[in-house]
Structures are given as structure tokens and as C-alpha cells.
PDB file of C-alpha atoms in Angstrom:
ATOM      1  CA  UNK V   1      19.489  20.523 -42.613  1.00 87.00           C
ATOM      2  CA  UNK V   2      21.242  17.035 -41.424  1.00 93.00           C
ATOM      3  CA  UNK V   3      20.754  15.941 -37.951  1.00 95.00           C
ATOM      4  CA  UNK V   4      21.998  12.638 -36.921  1.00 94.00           C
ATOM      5  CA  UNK V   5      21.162  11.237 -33.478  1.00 95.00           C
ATOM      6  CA  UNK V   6      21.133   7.513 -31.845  1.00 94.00           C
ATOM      7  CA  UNK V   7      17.059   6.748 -29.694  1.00 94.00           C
ATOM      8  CA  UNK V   8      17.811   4.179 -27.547  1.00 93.00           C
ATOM      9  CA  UNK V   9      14.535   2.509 -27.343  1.00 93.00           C
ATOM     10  CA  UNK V  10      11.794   3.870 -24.745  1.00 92.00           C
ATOM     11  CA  UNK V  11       8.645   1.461 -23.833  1.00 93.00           C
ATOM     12  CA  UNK V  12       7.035   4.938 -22.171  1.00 93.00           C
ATOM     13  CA  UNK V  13       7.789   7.072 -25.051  1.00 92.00           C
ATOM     14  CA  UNK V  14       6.039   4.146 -27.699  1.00 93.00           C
ATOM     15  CA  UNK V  15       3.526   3.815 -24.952  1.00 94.00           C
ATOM     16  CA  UNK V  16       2.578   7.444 -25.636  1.00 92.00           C
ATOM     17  CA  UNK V  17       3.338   7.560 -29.466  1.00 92.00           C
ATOM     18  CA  UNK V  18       0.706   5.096 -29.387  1.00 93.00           C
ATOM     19  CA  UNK V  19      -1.447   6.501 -27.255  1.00 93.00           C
ATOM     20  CA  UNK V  20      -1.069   9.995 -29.281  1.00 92.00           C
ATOM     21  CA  UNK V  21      -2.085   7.971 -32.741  1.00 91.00           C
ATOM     22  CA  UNK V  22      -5.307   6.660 -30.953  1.00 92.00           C
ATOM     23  CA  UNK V  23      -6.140   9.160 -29.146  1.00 91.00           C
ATOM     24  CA  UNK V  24      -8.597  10.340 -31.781  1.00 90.00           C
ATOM     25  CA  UNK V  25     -10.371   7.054 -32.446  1.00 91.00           C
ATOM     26  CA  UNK V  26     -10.446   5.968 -28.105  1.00 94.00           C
ATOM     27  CA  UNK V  27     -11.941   9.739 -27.538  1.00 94.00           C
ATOM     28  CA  UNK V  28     -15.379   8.652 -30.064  1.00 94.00           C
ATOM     29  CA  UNK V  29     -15.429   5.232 -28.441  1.00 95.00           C
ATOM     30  CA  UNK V  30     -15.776   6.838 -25.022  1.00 95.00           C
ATOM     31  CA  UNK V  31     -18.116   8.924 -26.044  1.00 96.00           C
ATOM     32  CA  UNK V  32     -20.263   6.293 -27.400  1.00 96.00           C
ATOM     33  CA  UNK V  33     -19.576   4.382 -23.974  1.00 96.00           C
ATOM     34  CA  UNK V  34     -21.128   7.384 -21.884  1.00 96.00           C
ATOM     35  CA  UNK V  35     -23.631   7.313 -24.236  1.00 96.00           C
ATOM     36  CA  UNK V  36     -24.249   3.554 -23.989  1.00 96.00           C
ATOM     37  CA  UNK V  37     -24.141   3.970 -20.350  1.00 96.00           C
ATOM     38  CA  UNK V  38     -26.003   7.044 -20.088  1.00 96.00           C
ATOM     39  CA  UNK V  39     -29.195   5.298 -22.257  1.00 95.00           C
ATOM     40  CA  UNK V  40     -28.813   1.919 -19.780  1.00 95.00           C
ATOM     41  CA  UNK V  41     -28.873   3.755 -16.402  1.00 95.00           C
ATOM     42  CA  UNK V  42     -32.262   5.301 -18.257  1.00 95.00           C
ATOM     43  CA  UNK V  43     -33.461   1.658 -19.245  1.00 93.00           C
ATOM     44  CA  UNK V  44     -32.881   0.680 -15.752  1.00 93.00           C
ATOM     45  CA  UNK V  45     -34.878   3.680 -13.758  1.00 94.00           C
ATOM     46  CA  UNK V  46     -37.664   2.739 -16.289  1.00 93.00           C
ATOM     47  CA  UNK V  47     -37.579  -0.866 -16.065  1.00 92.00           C
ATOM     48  CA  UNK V  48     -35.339  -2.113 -13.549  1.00 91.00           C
ATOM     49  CA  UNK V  49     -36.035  -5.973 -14.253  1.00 90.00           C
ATOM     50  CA  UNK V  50     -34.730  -5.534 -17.749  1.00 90.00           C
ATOM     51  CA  UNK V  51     -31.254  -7.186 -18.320  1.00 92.00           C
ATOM     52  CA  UNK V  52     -30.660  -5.600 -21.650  1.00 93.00           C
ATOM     53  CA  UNK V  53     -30.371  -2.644 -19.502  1.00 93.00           C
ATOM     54  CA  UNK V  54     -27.518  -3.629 -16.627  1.00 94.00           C
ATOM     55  CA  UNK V  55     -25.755  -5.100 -19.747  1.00 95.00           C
ATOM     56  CA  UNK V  56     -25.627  -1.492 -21.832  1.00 94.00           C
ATOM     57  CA  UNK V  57     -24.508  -0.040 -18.435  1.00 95.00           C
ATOM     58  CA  UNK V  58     -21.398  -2.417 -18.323  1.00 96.00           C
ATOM     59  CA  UNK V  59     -20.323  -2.272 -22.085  1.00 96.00           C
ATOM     60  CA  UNK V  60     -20.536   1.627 -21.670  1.00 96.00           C
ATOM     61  CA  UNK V  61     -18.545   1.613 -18.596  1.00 95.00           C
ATOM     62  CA  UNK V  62     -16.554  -0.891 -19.938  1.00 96.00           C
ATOM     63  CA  UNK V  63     -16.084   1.420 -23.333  1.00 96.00           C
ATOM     64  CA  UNK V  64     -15.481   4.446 -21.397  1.00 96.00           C
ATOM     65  CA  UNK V  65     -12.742   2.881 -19.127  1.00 95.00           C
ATOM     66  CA  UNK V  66     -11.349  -0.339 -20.283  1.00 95.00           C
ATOM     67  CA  UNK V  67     -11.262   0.119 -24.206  1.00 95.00           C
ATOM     68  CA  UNK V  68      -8.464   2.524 -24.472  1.00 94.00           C
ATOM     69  CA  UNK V  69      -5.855   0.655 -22.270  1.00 95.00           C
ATOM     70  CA  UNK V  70      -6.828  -2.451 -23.821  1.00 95.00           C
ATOM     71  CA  UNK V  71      -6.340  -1.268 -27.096  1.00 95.00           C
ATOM     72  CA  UNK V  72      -2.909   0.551 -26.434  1.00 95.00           C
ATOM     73  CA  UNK V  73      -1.475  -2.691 -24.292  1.00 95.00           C
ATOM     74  CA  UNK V  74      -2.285  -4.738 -27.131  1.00 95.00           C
ATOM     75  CA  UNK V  75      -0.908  -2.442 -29.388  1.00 93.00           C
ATOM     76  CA  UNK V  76       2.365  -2.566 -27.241  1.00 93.00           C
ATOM     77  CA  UNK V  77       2.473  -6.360 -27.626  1.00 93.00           C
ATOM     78  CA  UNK V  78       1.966  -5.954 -31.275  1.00 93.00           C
ATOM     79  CA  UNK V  79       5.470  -4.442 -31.981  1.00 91.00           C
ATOM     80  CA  UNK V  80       8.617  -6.422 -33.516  1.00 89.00           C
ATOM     81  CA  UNK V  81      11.279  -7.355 -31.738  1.00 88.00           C
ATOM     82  CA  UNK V  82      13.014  -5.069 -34.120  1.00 87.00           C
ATOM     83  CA  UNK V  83      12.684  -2.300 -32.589  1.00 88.00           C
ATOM     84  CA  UNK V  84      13.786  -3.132 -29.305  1.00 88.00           C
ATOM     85  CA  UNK V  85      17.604  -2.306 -30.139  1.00 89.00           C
ATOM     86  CA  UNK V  86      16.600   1.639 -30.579  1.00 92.00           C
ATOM     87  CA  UNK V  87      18.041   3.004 -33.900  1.00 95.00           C
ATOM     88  CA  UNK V  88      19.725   5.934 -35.591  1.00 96.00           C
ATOM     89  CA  UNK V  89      17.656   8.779 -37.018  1.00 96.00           C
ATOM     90  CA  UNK V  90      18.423  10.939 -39.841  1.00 96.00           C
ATOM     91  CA  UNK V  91      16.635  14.250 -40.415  1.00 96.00           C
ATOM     92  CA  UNK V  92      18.248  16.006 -43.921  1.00 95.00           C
ATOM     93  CA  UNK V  93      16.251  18.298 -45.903  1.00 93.00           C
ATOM     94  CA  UNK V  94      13.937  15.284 -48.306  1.00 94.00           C
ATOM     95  CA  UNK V  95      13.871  12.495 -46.422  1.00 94.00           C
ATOM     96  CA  UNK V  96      13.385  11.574 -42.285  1.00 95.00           C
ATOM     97  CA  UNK V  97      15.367   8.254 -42.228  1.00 96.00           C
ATOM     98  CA  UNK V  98      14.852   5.391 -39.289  1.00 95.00           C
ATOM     99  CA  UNK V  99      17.947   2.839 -39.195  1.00 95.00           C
ATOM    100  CA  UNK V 100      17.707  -0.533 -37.105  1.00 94.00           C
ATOM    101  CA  UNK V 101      19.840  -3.121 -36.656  1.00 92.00           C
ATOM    102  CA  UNK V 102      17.565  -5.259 -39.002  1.00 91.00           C
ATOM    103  CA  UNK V 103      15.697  -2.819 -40.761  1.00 92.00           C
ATOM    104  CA  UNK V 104      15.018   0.994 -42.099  1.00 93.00           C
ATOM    105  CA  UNK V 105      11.915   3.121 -42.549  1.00 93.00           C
ATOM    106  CA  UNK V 106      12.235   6.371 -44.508  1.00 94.00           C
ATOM    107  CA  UNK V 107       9.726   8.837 -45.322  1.00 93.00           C
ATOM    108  CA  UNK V 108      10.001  12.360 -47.794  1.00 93.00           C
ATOM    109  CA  UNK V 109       8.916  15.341 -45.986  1.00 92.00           C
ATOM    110  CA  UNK V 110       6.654  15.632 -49.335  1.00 89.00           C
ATOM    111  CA  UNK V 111       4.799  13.502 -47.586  1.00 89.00           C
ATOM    112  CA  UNK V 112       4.427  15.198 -44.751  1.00 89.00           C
ATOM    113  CA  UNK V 113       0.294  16.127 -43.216  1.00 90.00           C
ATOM    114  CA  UNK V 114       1.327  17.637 -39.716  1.00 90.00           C
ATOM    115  CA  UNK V 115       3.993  18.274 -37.367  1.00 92.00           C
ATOM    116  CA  UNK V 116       2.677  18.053 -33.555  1.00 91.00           C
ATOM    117  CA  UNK V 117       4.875  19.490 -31.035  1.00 92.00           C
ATOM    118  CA  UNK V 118       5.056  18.099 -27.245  1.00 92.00           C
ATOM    119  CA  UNK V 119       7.038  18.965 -24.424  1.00 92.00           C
ATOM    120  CA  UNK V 120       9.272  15.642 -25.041  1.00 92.00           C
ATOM    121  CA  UNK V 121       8.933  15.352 -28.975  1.00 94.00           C
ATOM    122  CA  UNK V 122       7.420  16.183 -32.082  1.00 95.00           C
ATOM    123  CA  UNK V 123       4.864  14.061 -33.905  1.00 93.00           C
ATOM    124  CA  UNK V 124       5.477  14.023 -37.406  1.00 93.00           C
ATOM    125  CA  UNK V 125       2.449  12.901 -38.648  1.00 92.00           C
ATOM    126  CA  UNK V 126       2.208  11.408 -42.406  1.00 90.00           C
ATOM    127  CA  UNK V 127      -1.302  10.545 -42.642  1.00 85.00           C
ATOM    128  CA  UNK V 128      -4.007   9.838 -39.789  1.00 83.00           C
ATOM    129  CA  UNK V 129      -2.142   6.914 -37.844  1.00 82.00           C
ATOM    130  CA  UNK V 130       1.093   7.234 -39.422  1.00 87.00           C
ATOM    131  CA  UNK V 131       3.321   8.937 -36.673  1.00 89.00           C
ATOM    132  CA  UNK V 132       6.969   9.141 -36.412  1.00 91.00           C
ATOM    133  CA  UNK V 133       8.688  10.745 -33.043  1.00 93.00           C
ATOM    134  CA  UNK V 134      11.371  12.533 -33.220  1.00 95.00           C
ATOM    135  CA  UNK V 135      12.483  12.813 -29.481  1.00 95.00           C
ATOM    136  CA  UNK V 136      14.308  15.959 -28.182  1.00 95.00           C
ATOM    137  CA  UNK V 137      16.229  15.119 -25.686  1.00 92.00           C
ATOM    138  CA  UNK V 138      19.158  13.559 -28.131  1.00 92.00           C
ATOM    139  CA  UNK V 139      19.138  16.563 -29.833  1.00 94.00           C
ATOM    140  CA  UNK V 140      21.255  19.436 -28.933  1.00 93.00           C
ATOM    141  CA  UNK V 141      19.700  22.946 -28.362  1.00 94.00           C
ATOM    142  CA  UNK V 142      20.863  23.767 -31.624  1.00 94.00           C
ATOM    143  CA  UNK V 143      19.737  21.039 -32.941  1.00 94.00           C
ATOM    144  CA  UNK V 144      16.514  21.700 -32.215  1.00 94.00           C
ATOM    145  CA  UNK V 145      16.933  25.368 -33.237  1.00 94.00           C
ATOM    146  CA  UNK V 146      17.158  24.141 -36.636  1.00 94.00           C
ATOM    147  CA  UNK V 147      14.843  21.380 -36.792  1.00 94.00           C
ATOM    148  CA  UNK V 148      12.299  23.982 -35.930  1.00 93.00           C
ATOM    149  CA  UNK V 149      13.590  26.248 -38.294  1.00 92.00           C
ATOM    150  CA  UNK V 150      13.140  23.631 -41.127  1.00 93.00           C
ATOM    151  CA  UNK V 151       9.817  22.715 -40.174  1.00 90.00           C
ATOM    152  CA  UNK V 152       8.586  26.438 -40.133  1.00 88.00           C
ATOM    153  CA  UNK V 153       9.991  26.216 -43.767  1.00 87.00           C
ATOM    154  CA  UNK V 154       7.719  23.373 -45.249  1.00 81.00           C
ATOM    155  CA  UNK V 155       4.095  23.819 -47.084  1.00 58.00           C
ATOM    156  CA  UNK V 156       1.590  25.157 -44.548  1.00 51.00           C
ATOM    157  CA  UNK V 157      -0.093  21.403 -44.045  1.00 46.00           C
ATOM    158  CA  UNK V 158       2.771  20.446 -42.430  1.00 41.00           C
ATOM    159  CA  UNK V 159       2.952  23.706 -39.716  1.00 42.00           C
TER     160      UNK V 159
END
């Protein structure tokens, strides 16, 4: 396999690569949230003079609502600059190559935990919070033929 395409950087698409990665880690903290708020509405039918109550209720709203935006917009502001200029991807049959203008990432498919497939991309997952998309829309329908093709191919942790 060798597929060569230029990503013109996408704020939405990083936005949701992001949000993708965290996803697992935002879905415990609003759980703990409900919890949290769940526990102070019940502080505050039993004692409804009882601050420590009305302040679990906002840190579990606050958890179930706020944390996950927070987290991802912060995220967002977290990113070089580097980026920013979009960069050339290489898929071949060892390695998944990222070129910048002032930089490159590549990673082995040896490495490889999980491949998760969206309408817009795949998530090519090496590791928990390791995530590299690989967009489809640059990629011709053949393209993507094979790319799928080669993925079906690799060790069973990575289908």
C-alpha cells in the first residue's frame, strides 16, 4: 500500500479528534457529576440549611456540563502553531508518516491497538490517547478501497 495525500488543517476535525480521545475519560467524570449532584439534591431535601449540600449540587452540575468543553477548549489552545499549516500524510505498508512544514511524526503499524472508523475518518488509535486521523475526504474512492483493504489485513487488535 502507498497513499499520499495533502490535510489542509481543520479546527472542527481536531476539535473532534480531541473530543474522540476524551471521550472516555469526560463520560466517568459526568457520571461522577450526576452522582455528585444526585447525593447534594438528597443532602438538600434532608437538610436544606446545609451549604455543603448546594455546593455538591453545583460541582456536579458543573462536572456534568462544564468539564468536558472546558477540557477540550483548553486542549484546543494547547496545540503548536505547527500544525496550523496542515501537512502531507503517508500511509505505506510499516509506517503511517505525518510531514509539517517544521516537523514529522511517524508511527509503525506494529504499533498499532485499534482502528475506529467514522463517517469522516478513521481513528487510528496507538495506545489509549494516542490518536491519529486519517481523513477521507482527500482520499480517492480507491483510495479508500485499499486503505480498508490493508487494515482488514493487520493482527486482529488492530480490526
Amino acid at each position: 500500500m502507498q497513499i499520499s495525500m495533502w490535510v489542509a488543517y481543520d479546527e472542527k476535525r481536531l476539535r473532534r479528534t480531541i473530543q474522540f480521545i476524551l471521550r472516555p475519560q469526560m463520560r466517568l467524570v459526568r457520571i461522577l457529576g450526576g452522582v455528585l449532584f444526585v447525593l447534594g439534591l438528597g443532602l438538600v431535601a434532608l437538610e436544606p440549611t446545609a451549604s455543603v449540600a448546594y455546593v455538591a449540587v453545583a460541582l456536579g452540575l458543573v462536572f456534568v456540563v462544564a468539564i468536558a468543553p472546558i477540557t477540550v477548549a483548553r486542549s484546543m489552545r494547547m496545540q503548536s502553531n505547527v500544525i496550523k499549516d496542515g501537512f502531507h500524510m503517508t500511509l505505506d505498508d510499516e509506517w503511517v508518516t505525518m510531514t509539517y512544514p517544521l516537523a514529522e511524526s511517524r508511527f509503525r503499524w506494529a504499533g498499532l491497538d485499534r482502528i475506529v472508523d467514522t463517517p469522516e475518518a478513521w481513528y487510528v488509535m496507538f495506545g489509549k490517547i494516542q490518536a491519529i486521523t486519517i481523513p477521507k475526504h482527500p482520499m480517492t474512492e480507491e483510495q479508500r478501497t485499499q486503505f480498508v483493504a490493508f487494515v482488514a489485513g493487520l493482527h486482529p487488535a488492530g480490526k
